[in-house]
Amino acid sequence: MDENALRQWLIECFGPIQGEMAWNQVANLPEDIKQQLLQQDPSQLPDPSQVQAMMQAFGASGLGSFSGMQQVVEDGPINVKLAKSLALQQVASAGSDSSVSMVEGQALRSAMSEVNLWLDSATNMNPVEGAAQALTRADWVEGTIDAWAKFAGPVAESMNDALTSVIGERLGDFNGEITGMFAGPVPIPIPEGMNDPKQLLKMFANTSYAMQLGQAAGSMALEVHGSYDQGIALLKNAAGGLVMQNVYDYAKDLELDSREVTAFLALREAAYARLFANVPWLMSRFEALIGKYSRGVTIDLDAMEEQLRDVAAMDPESLSGAVNLTNVGLTDSPEQREAMASIESLLALVEGWVDTVVWRAGMAHLPHIEQLREMTRRERAVGGPAERTFESLIGLELRPKRVREAAQLWESLTLQEGVESRDEKWSHPDLLPQLPAEQKDSNETESKNNEEQAIDWDSELSKLLEEDAESQQNLENSADADVQENADAQDNSAAPEQSQPSEDAEDPEAPENPETPEDPETPEDQAPSQEA
């Protein structure tokens, strides 16, 4: 890459004035550093529009000044403003609608009014006060990002501490302070609160995690249908809402009438809303279990250092692998397994109840309810690409694994005890039904894990080697004995053969079987002789 190409790229990224200033700073760099920059492939440089969007996001999130950076560090482990800004940019770049049309709003209101009448015959849970929202993708981001950041907070704090520790160890011990920075030959003083290198590293880690969270949230906004898609309440509006652009895209993909698909998704959203509104302890219990799980996440420092070795540049975008729990997280402690089992069971019971109620309320009104029901189950069991990326950041899979069993359980209770008795079981956590064989499976898994942990593999390997050596020695001894026995047998049979030679040896045409069998009690042996 020549100097003119780099200069033009800087101007396209930062404009004619700031681009020229940036080029002047590059021109004043030491010659060896400048040559390293010029050796880069121009095709590998970021798109200028992406750089501009990133700079706008940084400015909007408080990273445009040192005082803003200091405030970001004090606000917590995640720069929520940055995450939201990046998510909204990603949504806008995907061709998302900027607002909900009048037709879409009316379609949602009509569907919600209708499905709430259907639900009155399928559950005793009271309707939610207020109206469900017709959401854009941007509305979903703005309405749910704070809840996701709250769930991810403990994980982000552990991640930031680990990232700061690993980078600090790689770059040396930071016990001094940074007195200033340089923009070319012009010194820029750093305020009192941000001259500690550890503070700068913490801000750097905070920014890295927020960028990954924002990108994941932006991708997820392109897939979700409603606010309760993850099985928990994320919007402040208890009545929930549907992302209408995604609902219509979903109906088009399924090649079904958009009114029927909207009614089905509105029915699910309204059922979730009634459950969470009428069971006040439910969301609090989810938050407690998720917090317990997240606080137990520990970071493998060696794995994180391994990820950082592959980083091409020390910038937040390059650190996606180092802040991905799939690569660096340790999430298999007994406490976490217990919390995860409780989350999965509670999610299954919630979604099983919703599945049962939706089917009973909509079976007479929705011609394709069985197909839609099955499609929803599969989507929740597998999860989309964006959902899996999101879960790798917060370290938690919010996907029930036993929805079918839970739905069968709720349906059985409905038939045996009635709707009122079934819904009363949500009055207290201790009254909830247990999924079949749930305790047995848990005990068997724990017992198996304990057995595996109790095995001394070194001792077992030594025993195995000793047994192999002993078996080999026995085989050799057995082979020697067989050889000696065969030799003795040959010596004993050699003498009679010499004194009384066999007739078969003199007459090669003699029959195989003798005329008189050795054992007269076996007539089958005589048949060939008689025929001969």
Short mmCIF file of C-alpha atoms in Angstrom, two decimals, residues 12-495:
data_model
loop_
_atom_site.label_atom_id
_atom_site.label_comp_id
_atom_site.label_asym_id
_atom_site.label_seq_id
_atom_site.Cartn_x
_atom_site.Cartn_y
_atom_site.Cartn_z
CA GLU A 12 -12.72 8.90 3.77
CA CYS A 13 -12.90 7.68 7.36
CA PHE A 14 -12.54 10.98 9.26
CA GLY A 15 -13.32 13.70 6.71
CA PRO A 16 -11.00 16.14 4.93
CA ILE A 17 -9.86 18.06 8.04
CA GLN A 18 -9.48 15.32 10.64
CA GLY A 19 -8.29 12.92 7.95
CA GLU A 20 -5.41 15.27 7.06
CA MET A 21 -4.60 15.64 10.77
CA ALA A 22 -4.50 11.86 11.11
CA TRP A 23 -2.25 11.59 8.05
CA ASN A 24 0.13 14.19 9.51
CA GLN A 25 0.37 12.10 12.68
CA VAL A 26 1.18 9.03 10.59
CA ALA A 27 3.79 10.97 8.63
CA ASN A 28 5.52 11.98 11.89
CA LEU A 29 5.79 8.39 13.13
CA PRO A 30 9.21 6.71 13.23
CA GLU A 31 10.14 5.33 9.83
CA ASP A 32 10.06 1.65 10.85
CA ILE A 33 6.55 1.96 12.33
CA LYS A 34 5.30 3.86 9.29
CA GLN A 35 6.68 1.16 6.99
CA GLN A 36 4.79 -1.51 8.97
CA LEU A 37 1.56 0.39 8.37
CA LEU A 38 2.28 0.72 4.66
CA GLN A 39 2.97 -3.01 4.32
CA GLN A 40 -0.70 -3.81 5.06
CA ASP A 41 -2.99 -5.03 2.30
CA PRO A 42 -5.41 -2.17 1.40
CA SER A 43 -8.23 -4.71 1.01
CA GLN A 44 -7.86 -5.62 4.69
CA LEU A 45 -8.58 -2.10 5.91
CA PRO A 46 -12.05 -1.57 7.45
CA ASP A 47 -14.72 0.02 5.32
CA PRO A 48 -14.75 3.80 5.96
CA SER A 49 -18.49 3.75 6.63
CA GLN A 50 -17.97 1.17 9.37
CA VAL A 51 -15.23 3.29 10.93
CA GLN A 52 -17.51 6.34 10.86
CA ALA A 53 -20.33 4.37 12.49
CA MET A 54 -17.94 3.12 15.15
CA MET A 55 -16.72 6.63 15.92
CA GLN A 56 -20.30 7.85 16.21
CA ALA A 57 -21.10 4.99 18.60
CA PHE A 58 -18.04 5.79 20.70
CA GLY A 59 -19.02 9.42 20.89
CA ALA A 60 -22.62 8.63 21.84
CA SER A 61 -21.50 6.23 24.57
CA GLY A 62 -19.27 8.71 26.42
CA LEU A 63 -15.92 7.63 24.97
CA GLY A 64 -15.37 10.90 23.13
CA SER A 65 -13.67 12.56 26.12
CA PHE A 66 -11.56 11.56 29.10
CA SER A 67 -14.27 12.63 31.52
CA GLY A 68 -16.71 10.43 29.63
CA MET A 69 -14.26 7.51 29.80
CA GLN A 70 -13.95 7.93 33.54
CA GLN A 71 -17.73 7.92 33.90
CA VAL A 72 -17.96 4.75 31.77
CA VAL A 73 -15.59 2.91 34.11
CA GLU A 74 -17.56 4.04 37.17
CA ASP A 75 -20.94 3.03 35.68
CA GLY A 76 -20.22 -0.70 35.74
CA PRO A 77 -18.67 -3.61 33.88
CA ILE A 78 -20.66 -3.01 30.66
CA ASN A 79 -20.89 0.20 28.65
CA VAL A 80 -24.61 -0.18 27.98
CA LYS A 81 -24.76 3.02 25.90
CA LEU A 82 -22.10 1.67 23.54
CA ALA A 83 -23.80 -1.74 23.29
CA LYS A 84 -27.14 -0.10 22.48
CA SER A 85 -25.63 2.28 19.94
CA LEU A 86 -23.85 -0.53 18.07
CA ALA A 87 -26.98 -2.72 18.11
CA LEU A 88 -29.10 0.10 16.70
CA GLN A 89 -26.55 0.75 13.95
CA GLN A 90 -26.59 -2.92 12.98
CA VAL A 91 -30.39 -2.94 12.89
CA ALA A 92 -30.47 0.18 10.72
CA SER A 93 -27.91 -1.22 8.27
CA ALA A 94 -30.05 -4.38 7.78
CA GLY A 95 -32.87 -2.48 6.07
CA SER A 96 -35.13 -2.38 9.13
CA ASP A 97 -38.28 -0.32 9.22
CA SER A 98 -37.87 2.91 11.13
CA SER A 99 -41.48 2.86 12.38
CA VAL A 100 -44.54 0.66 12.56
CA SER A 101 -47.14 1.40 9.92
CA MET A 102 -50.77 2.12 10.75
CA VAL A 103 -51.78 -1.15 9.10
CA GLU A 104 -49.32 -3.15 11.23
CA GLY A 105 -50.44 -1.42 14.41
CA GLN A 106 -54.09 -2.12 13.66
CA ALA A 107 -53.29 -5.77 12.81
CA LEU A 108 -51.63 -6.26 16.22
CA ARG A 109 -54.41 -4.55 18.17
CA SER A 110 -57.05 -6.62 16.39
CA ALA A 111 -55.14 -9.86 16.95
CA MET A 112 -54.53 -9.13 20.65
CA SER A 113 -58.18 -8.28 21.25
CA GLU A 114 -59.25 -11.51 19.61
CA VAL A 115 -56.75 -13.88 21.26
CA ASN A 116 -57.49 -12.53 24.74
CA LEU A 117 -61.08 -13.66 24.25
CA TRP A 118 -59.81 -17.11 23.27
CA LEU A 119 -57.57 -17.23 26.35
CA ASP A 120 -60.48 -16.53 28.71
CA SER A 121 -61.78 -20.03 27.99
CA ALA A 122 -58.37 -21.72 28.43
CA THR A 123 -56.99 -20.16 31.63
CA ASN A 124 -58.09 -18.47 34.83
CA MET A 125 -55.15 -16.05 34.66
CA ASN A 126 -56.47 -12.49 34.39
CA PRO A 127 -55.65 -10.32 31.35
CA VAL A 128 -52.78 -7.86 31.70
CA GLU A 129 -53.45 -4.19 32.18
CA GLY A 130 -52.31 -2.06 29.27
CA ALA A 131 -51.87 -2.85 25.60
CA ALA A 132 -49.21 -4.85 23.81
CA GLN A 133 -46.81 -2.84 21.64
CA ALA A 134 -46.24 -3.09 17.91
CA LEU A 135 -42.44 -2.95 17.90
CA THR A 136 -39.76 -2.13 15.39
CA ARG A 137 -36.45 -3.96 15.64
CA ALA A 138 -34.93 -0.83 17.15
CA ASP A 139 -37.72 -0.73 19.75
CA TRP A 140 -36.86 -4.29 20.77
CA VAL A 141 -33.18 -3.35 21.22
CA GLU A 142 -33.94 -0.27 23.28
CA GLY A 143 -36.54 -2.10 25.37
CA THR A 144 -34.48 -5.22 26.21
CA ILE A 145 -30.78 -4.25 26.23
CA ASP A 146 -30.88 -3.12 29.88
CA ALA A 147 -32.26 -6.51 30.97
CA TRP A 148 -29.60 -8.39 28.99
CA ALA A 149 -26.88 -6.18 30.46
CA LYS A 150 -28.19 -6.91 33.96
CA PHE A 151 -28.01 -10.68 33.34
CA ALA A 152 -24.54 -10.38 31.79
CA GLY A 153 -23.16 -8.04 34.49
CA PRO A 154 -21.50 -10.68 36.73
CA VAL A 155 -19.98 -12.43 33.70
CA ALA A 156 -18.72 -9.15 32.25
CA GLU A 157 -17.13 -8.19 35.57
CA SER A 158 -15.23 -11.49 35.74
CA MET A 159 -14.27 -11.14 32.09
CA ASN A 160 -13.00 -7.59 32.53
CA ASP A 161 -10.91 -8.48 35.58
CA ALA A 162 -9.39 -11.45 33.77
CA LEU A 163 -8.69 -9.44 30.62
CA THR A 164 -7.06 -6.68 32.65
CA SER A 165 -4.95 -9.22 34.53
CA VAL A 166 -3.78 -11.08 31.43
CA ILE A 167 -2.97 -7.93 29.44
CA GLY A 168 -1.22 -6.45 32.47
CA GLU A 169 0.95 -9.54 32.88
CA ARG A 170 1.80 -9.56 29.17
CA LEU A 171 2.70 -5.86 29.08
CA GLY A 172 4.37 -5.76 32.47
CA ASP A 173 3.45 -4.58 35.93
CA PHE A 174 1.62 -1.24 35.89
CA ASN A 175 2.63 0.57 39.04
CA GLY A 176 3.29 4.01 37.58
CA GLU A 177 1.02 6.48 35.87
CA ILE A 178 0.51 7.87 32.38
CA THR A 179 1.34 11.57 32.30
CA GLY A 180 0.07 12.33 28.82
CA MET A 181 -0.57 11.27 25.25
CA PHE A 182 0.66 12.74 22.01
CA ALA A 183 -1.25 13.74 18.88
CA GLY A 184 1.78 14.12 16.64
CA PRO A 185 4.06 16.62 18.39
CA VAL A 186 1.25 18.08 20.52
CA PRO A 187 0.98 16.65 24.08
CA ILE A 188 -2.50 15.93 25.42
CA PRO A 189 -2.70 15.89 29.23
CA ILE A 190 -4.69 13.11 30.90
CA PRO A 191 -6.92 14.07 33.82
CA GLU A 192 -6.21 12.91 37.36
CA GLY A 193 -8.72 10.06 37.39
CA MET A 194 -7.57 8.41 34.16
CA ASN A 195 -3.79 8.47 34.51
CA ASP A 196 -3.78 5.05 36.18
CA PRO A 197 -2.99 2.41 33.51
CA LYS A 198 -5.20 -0.11 35.28
CA GLN A 199 -8.16 2.24 34.88
CA LEU A 200 -7.45 2.52 31.17
CA LEU A 201 -7.24 -1.26 30.87
CA LYS A 202 -10.53 -1.62 32.72
CA MET A 203 -12.14 0.86 30.31
CA PHE A 204 -10.61 -1.07 27.42
CA ALA A 205 -12.07 -4.38 28.69
CA ASN A 206 -15.42 -2.72 29.40
CA THR A 207 -15.55 -1.45 25.83
CA SER A 208 -14.54 -4.81 24.33
CA TYR A 209 -17.36 -6.69 26.04
CA ALA A 210 -19.92 -3.98 25.27
CA MET A 211 -19.05 -4.13 21.57
CA GLN A 212 -19.62 -7.88 21.41
CA LEU A 213 -22.87 -7.58 23.37
CA GLY A 214 -24.14 -4.82 21.08
CA GLN A 215 -23.37 -6.75 17.92
CA ALA A 216 -25.08 -9.87 19.30
CA ALA A 217 -28.16 -7.88 20.35
CA GLY A 218 -28.34 -6.25 16.92
CA SER A 219 -28.25 -9.64 15.20
CA MET A 220 -30.84 -11.07 17.55
CA ALA A 221 -33.21 -8.17 16.85
CA LEU A 222 -33.44 -9.41 13.26
CA GLU A 223 -34.76 -12.84 14.39
CA VAL A 224 -37.07 -12.41 17.41
CA HIS A 225 -40.84 -12.31 17.01
CA GLY A 226 -41.92 -11.03 20.42
CA SER A 227 -40.67 -9.83 23.79
CA TYR A 228 -41.20 -13.24 25.45
CA ASP A 229 -39.36 -15.30 22.83
CA GLN A 230 -36.67 -16.27 25.35
CA GLY A 231 -39.25 -17.41 27.89
CA ILE A 232 -38.68 -14.52 30.31
CA ALA A 233 -40.06 -11.00 30.69
CA LEU A 234 -37.64 -8.47 29.17
CA LEU A 235 -39.80 -5.42 28.37
CA LYS A 236 -40.98 -3.00 31.04
CA ASN A 237 -44.42 -3.21 29.42
CA ALA A 238 -45.92 -6.32 31.03
CA ALA A 239 -48.30 -6.77 28.09
CA GLY A 240 -45.33 -7.47 25.81
CA GLY A 241 -45.26 -6.81 22.09
CA LEU A 242 -44.47 -8.20 18.65
CA VAL A 243 -41.77 -7.11 16.20
CA MET A 244 -44.13 -6.71 13.25
CA GLN A 245 -41.50 -6.69 10.48
CA ASN A 246 -40.14 -10.03 11.72
CA VAL A 247 -43.66 -11.44 12.11
CA TYR A 248 -44.48 -10.72 8.46
CA ASP A 249 -41.12 -12.09 7.30
CA TYR A 250 -41.81 -15.24 9.32
CA ALA A 251 -45.22 -15.70 7.69
CA LYS A 252 -43.66 -15.25 4.26
CA ASP A 253 -40.99 -17.88 5.01
CA LEU A 254 -43.68 -20.34 6.16
CA GLU A 255 -45.90 -19.47 3.18
CA LEU A 256 -48.90 -18.96 5.49
CA ASP A 257 -51.45 -16.21 5.81
CA SER A 258 -49.89 -13.35 7.78
CA ARG A 259 -53.11 -12.86 9.76
CA GLU A 260 -53.02 -16.43 11.05
CA VAL A 261 -49.32 -16.23 11.93
CA THR A 262 -49.85 -12.88 13.67
CA ALA A 263 -52.76 -14.33 15.65
CA PHE A 264 -50.70 -17.37 16.71
CA LEU A 265 -47.72 -15.28 17.87
CA ALA A 266 -50.04 -12.79 19.58
CA LEU A 267 -51.71 -15.70 21.37
CA ARG A 268 -48.33 -16.91 22.68
CA GLU A 269 -47.32 -13.39 23.71
CA ALA A 270 -50.59 -12.83 25.56
CA ALA A 271 -50.33 -16.20 27.34
CA TYR A 272 -46.80 -15.37 28.55
CA ALA A 273 -47.93 -11.92 29.63
CA ARG A 274 -50.81 -13.33 31.70
CA LEU A 275 -48.54 -15.87 33.39
CA PHE A 276 -45.81 -13.40 34.39
CA ALA A 277 -48.32 -10.73 35.44
CA ASN A 278 -50.31 -13.13 37.64
CA VAL A 279 -47.29 -14.92 39.16
CA PRO A 280 -45.27 -12.12 40.83
CA TRP A 281 -42.50 -14.40 42.09
CA LEU A 282 -41.72 -15.91 38.67
CA MET A 283 -39.43 -13.28 37.14
CA SER A 284 -37.72 -12.69 40.48
CA ARG A 285 -36.91 -16.37 40.69
CA PHE A 286 -35.49 -16.36 37.16
CA GLU A 287 -33.32 -13.36 38.01
CA ALA A 288 -32.04 -15.05 41.18
CA LEU A 289 -31.19 -18.29 39.39
CA ILE A 290 -29.54 -16.52 36.46
CA GLY A 291 -27.55 -14.36 38.89
CA LYS A 292 -26.43 -17.43 40.83
CA TYR A 293 -25.28 -19.11 37.64
CA SER A 294 -23.51 -16.02 36.27
CA ARG A 295 -21.68 -15.25 39.51
CA GLY A 296 -20.24 -18.76 39.44
CA VAL A 297 -18.59 -18.27 36.04
CA THR A 298 -14.81 -18.21 36.29
CA ILE A 299 -12.36 -17.35 33.55
CA ASP A 300 -9.54 -19.62 32.44
CA LEU A 301 -6.62 -17.18 32.32
CA ASP A 302 -4.45 -19.57 30.29
CA ALA A 303 -7.19 -19.97 27.69
CA MET A 304 -7.69 -16.20 27.54
CA GLU A 305 -3.96 -15.63 27.06
CA GLU A 306 -4.03 -18.21 24.26
CA GLN A 307 -6.85 -16.26 22.60
CA LEU A 308 -4.96 -13.00 22.97
CA ARG A 309 -1.92 -14.47 21.23
CA ASP A 310 -3.98 -14.64 18.04
CA VAL A 311 -5.16 -11.03 18.28
CA ALA A 312 -3.87 -9.06 15.31
CA ALA A 313 -4.24 -5.67 17.00
CA MET A 314 -5.06 -4.52 20.52
CA ASP A 315 -8.46 -3.12 19.66
CA PRO A 316 -11.92 -4.14 20.97
CA GLU A 317 -12.99 -5.64 17.65
CA SER A 318 -10.07 -8.09 17.68
CA LEU A 319 -10.92 -9.38 21.15
CA SER A 320 -14.14 -11.23 20.28
CA GLY A 321 -12.56 -14.62 21.00
CA ALA A 322 -11.10 -13.48 24.32
CA VAL A 323 -14.51 -12.35 25.68
CA ASN A 324 -16.42 -15.37 24.39
CA LEU A 325 -17.25 -17.74 27.26
CA THR A 326 -17.25 -20.68 24.87
CA ASN A 327 -13.49 -20.21 24.59
CA VAL A 328 -12.43 -19.00 28.04
CA GLY A 329 -15.26 -19.72 30.49
CA LEU A 330 -15.33 -22.38 33.20
CA THR A 331 -19.01 -23.08 33.86
CA ASP A 332 -19.17 -26.60 35.23
CA SER A 333 -19.10 -26.24 39.00
CA PRO A 334 -21.66 -28.20 41.10
CA GLU A 335 -23.40 -24.94 42.04
CA GLN A 336 -23.74 -23.96 38.40
CA ARG A 337 -25.03 -27.37 37.38
CA GLU A 338 -27.66 -27.08 40.09
CA ALA A 339 -28.63 -23.55 39.00
CA MET A 340 -28.72 -24.57 35.34
CA ALA A 341 -30.94 -27.57 36.12
CA SER A 342 -33.34 -25.30 38.03
CA ILE A 343 -33.42 -22.74 35.20
CA GLU A 344 -34.08 -25.42 32.57
CA SER A 345 -36.86 -27.01 34.64
CA LEU A 346 -38.57 -23.69 35.34
CA LEU A 347 -38.27 -22.65 31.69
CA ALA A 348 -39.73 -25.98 30.60
CA LEU A 349 -42.67 -25.60 32.98
CA VAL A 350 -43.33 -22.04 31.78
CA GLU A 351 -43.17 -22.94 28.10
CA GLY A 352 -45.07 -26.18 28.64
CA TRP A 353 -47.90 -24.26 30.31
CA VAL A 354 -47.94 -21.67 27.51
CA ASP A 355 -47.92 -24.44 24.89
CA THR A 356 -50.87 -26.17 26.52
CA VAL A 357 -52.91 -22.99 26.97
CA VAL A 358 -52.18 -21.76 23.43
CA TRP A 359 -53.27 -25.06 21.92
CA ARG A 360 -56.51 -25.19 23.93
CA ALA A 361 -57.31 -21.54 23.18
CA GLY A 362 -56.44 -21.57 19.48
CA MET A 363 -57.24 -25.06 18.19
CA ALA A 364 -60.74 -24.02 17.07
CA HIS A 365 -59.58 -20.80 15.42
CA LEU A 366 -56.19 -21.45 13.78
CA PRO A 367 -56.17 -24.02 10.93
CA HIS A 368 -52.38 -24.50 11.01
CA ILE A 369 -51.89 -24.41 14.78
CA GLU A 370 -50.22 -27.83 14.88
CA GLN A 371 -47.62 -26.84 12.27
CA LEU A 372 -46.97 -23.51 13.97
CA ARG A 373 -46.78 -25.17 17.36
CA GLU A 374 -44.22 -27.73 16.17
CA MET A 375 -42.14 -25.08 14.39
CA THR A 376 -42.01 -22.97 17.55
CA ARG A 377 -40.92 -25.94 19.64
CA ARG A 378 -38.07 -26.76 17.28
CA GLU A 379 -36.91 -23.15 17.09
CA ARG A 380 -36.81 -22.87 20.88
CA ALA A 381 -34.99 -26.18 21.26
CA VAL A 382 -32.27 -25.34 18.71
CA GLY A 383 -32.02 -21.55 18.75
CA GLY A 384 -30.92 -19.31 15.91
CA PRO A 385 -27.33 -18.26 15.13
CA ALA A 386 -27.74 -14.86 16.79
CA GLU A 387 -29.30 -16.42 19.87
CA ARG A 388 -26.39 -18.85 20.24
CA THR A 389 -23.89 -15.98 19.86
CA PHE A 390 -25.76 -14.01 22.49
CA GLU A 391 -25.75 -16.96 24.88
CA SER A 392 -22.01 -17.43 24.44
CA LEU A 393 -21.53 -13.91 25.85
CA ILE A 394 -23.77 -14.20 28.88
CA GLY A 395 -22.72 -17.81 29.44
CA LEU A 396 -26.25 -19.16 29.66
CA GLU A 397 -28.60 -21.09 27.38
CA LEU A 398 -32.17 -19.91 27.93
CA ARG A 399 -33.60 -22.87 26.03
CA PRO A 400 -35.79 -25.50 27.67
CA LYS A 401 -34.93 -29.09 26.84
CA ARG A 402 -38.13 -30.80 28.00
CA VAL A 403 -40.97 -28.70 26.63
CA ARG A 404 -42.85 -31.70 25.24
CA GLU A 405 -42.80 -33.51 28.58
CA ALA A 406 -43.86 -30.34 30.39
CA ALA A 407 -46.72 -29.74 27.94
CA GLN A 408 -47.90 -33.33 28.40
CA LEU A 409 -47.74 -32.86 32.17
CA TRP A 410 -49.85 -29.68 32.11
CA GLU A 411 -52.33 -31.25 29.68
CA SER A 412 -52.67 -34.27 31.97
CA LEU A 413 -53.27 -32.01 34.98
CA THR A 414 -55.88 -30.08 33.00
CA LEU A 415 -57.79 -33.27 32.19
CA GLN A 416 -57.52 -34.69 35.70
CA GLU A 417 -58.00 -31.60 37.89
CA GLY A 418 -59.39 -28.88 35.65
CA VAL A 419 -58.17 -25.46 34.53
CA GLU A 420 -58.59 -23.71 37.89
CA SER A 421 -56.64 -26.31 39.86
CA ARG A 422 -53.92 -26.40 37.20
CA ASP A 423 -53.38 -22.63 37.30
CA GLU A 424 -53.40 -22.53 41.11
CA LYS A 425 -50.17 -24.51 41.13
CA TRP A 426 -48.41 -21.29 40.12
CA SER A 427 -49.37 -19.67 43.43
CA HIS A 428 -46.12 -20.88 45.05
CA PRO A 429 -42.90 -22.48 43.72
CA ASP A 430 -43.31 -25.48 46.01
CA LEU A 431 -46.67 -26.32 44.40
CA LEU A 432 -45.27 -26.66 40.90
CA PRO A 433 -45.39 -30.18 39.46
CA GLN A 434 -42.18 -32.11 38.91
CA LEU A 435 -41.25 -33.28 35.46
CA PRO A 436 -41.27 -37.09 35.13
CA ALA A 437 -38.05 -38.80 36.22
CA GLU A 438 -36.40 -35.41 36.71
CA GLN A 439 -34.96 -36.25 40.13
CA LYS A 440 -33.81 -39.68 39.01
CA ASP A 441 -31.93 -38.29 36.00
CA SER A 442 -30.28 -35.69 38.19
CA ASN A 443 -29.16 -38.28 40.74
CA GLU A 444 -27.85 -40.61 38.07
CA THR A 445 -25.86 -37.82 36.45
CA GLU A 446 -24.42 -36.72 39.78
CA SER A 447 -23.57 -40.30 40.73
CA LYS A 448 -21.88 -40.83 37.40
CA ASN A 449 -19.86 -37.66 37.80
CA ASN A 450 -18.81 -38.68 41.30
CA GLU A 451 -17.75 -42.10 40.05
CA GLU A 452 -15.68 -40.54 37.28
CA GLN A 453 -14.05 -38.17 39.75
CA ALA A 454 -13.28 -41.03 42.16
CA ILE A 455 -11.32 -43.08 39.60
CA ASP A 456 -7.55 -42.99 40.01
CA TRP A 457 -6.58 -43.19 36.35
CA ASP A 458 -2.85 -43.58 37.01
CA SER A 459 -3.50 -46.56 39.26
CA GLU A 460 -5.92 -48.08 36.77
CA LEU A 461 -3.41 -47.68 33.94
CA SER A 462 -0.68 -49.34 36.00
CA LYS A 463 -2.97 -52.27 36.77
CA LEU A 464 -3.84 -52.60 33.11
CA LEU A 465 -0.18 -52.66 32.07
CA GLU A 466 0.62 -55.24 34.75
CA GLU A 467 -2.29 -57.41 33.60
CA ASP A 468 -1.10 -57.16 29.99
CA ALA A 469 2.43 -58.18 30.97
CA GLU A 470 1.14 -61.10 33.05
CA SER A 471 -1.15 -62.24 30.23
CA GLN A 472 1.72 -62.07 27.75
CA GLN A 473 3.91 -64.18 30.05
CA ASN A 474 1.13 -66.77 30.47
CA LEU A 475 0.70 -66.97 26.72
CA GLU A 476 4.41 -67.55 26.22
CA ASN A 477 4.49 -70.29 28.90
CA SER A 478 1.41 -71.91 27.38
CA ALA A 479 2.97 -71.84 23.92
CA ASP A 480 6.18 -73.50 25.23
CA ALA A 481 4.14 -76.23 26.93
CA ASP A 482 2.17 -76.88 23.73
CA VAL A 483 5.37 -77.20 21.70
CA GLN A 484 6.83 -79.70 24.18
CA GLU A 485 3.61 -81.73 24.27
CA ASN A 486 3.45 -81.94 20.47
CA ALA A 487 7.08 -83.04 20.32
CA ASP A 488 6.43 -85.84 22.84
CA ALA A 489 3.36 -86.99 20.90
CA GLN A 490 5.33 -87.19 17.68
CA ASP A 491 8.07 -89.28 19.34
CA ASN A 492 5.50 -91.76 20.72
CA SER A 493 3.79 -92.25 17.35
CA ALA A 494 7.00 -92.61 15.32
CA ALA A 495 7.84 -96.23 16.48
#
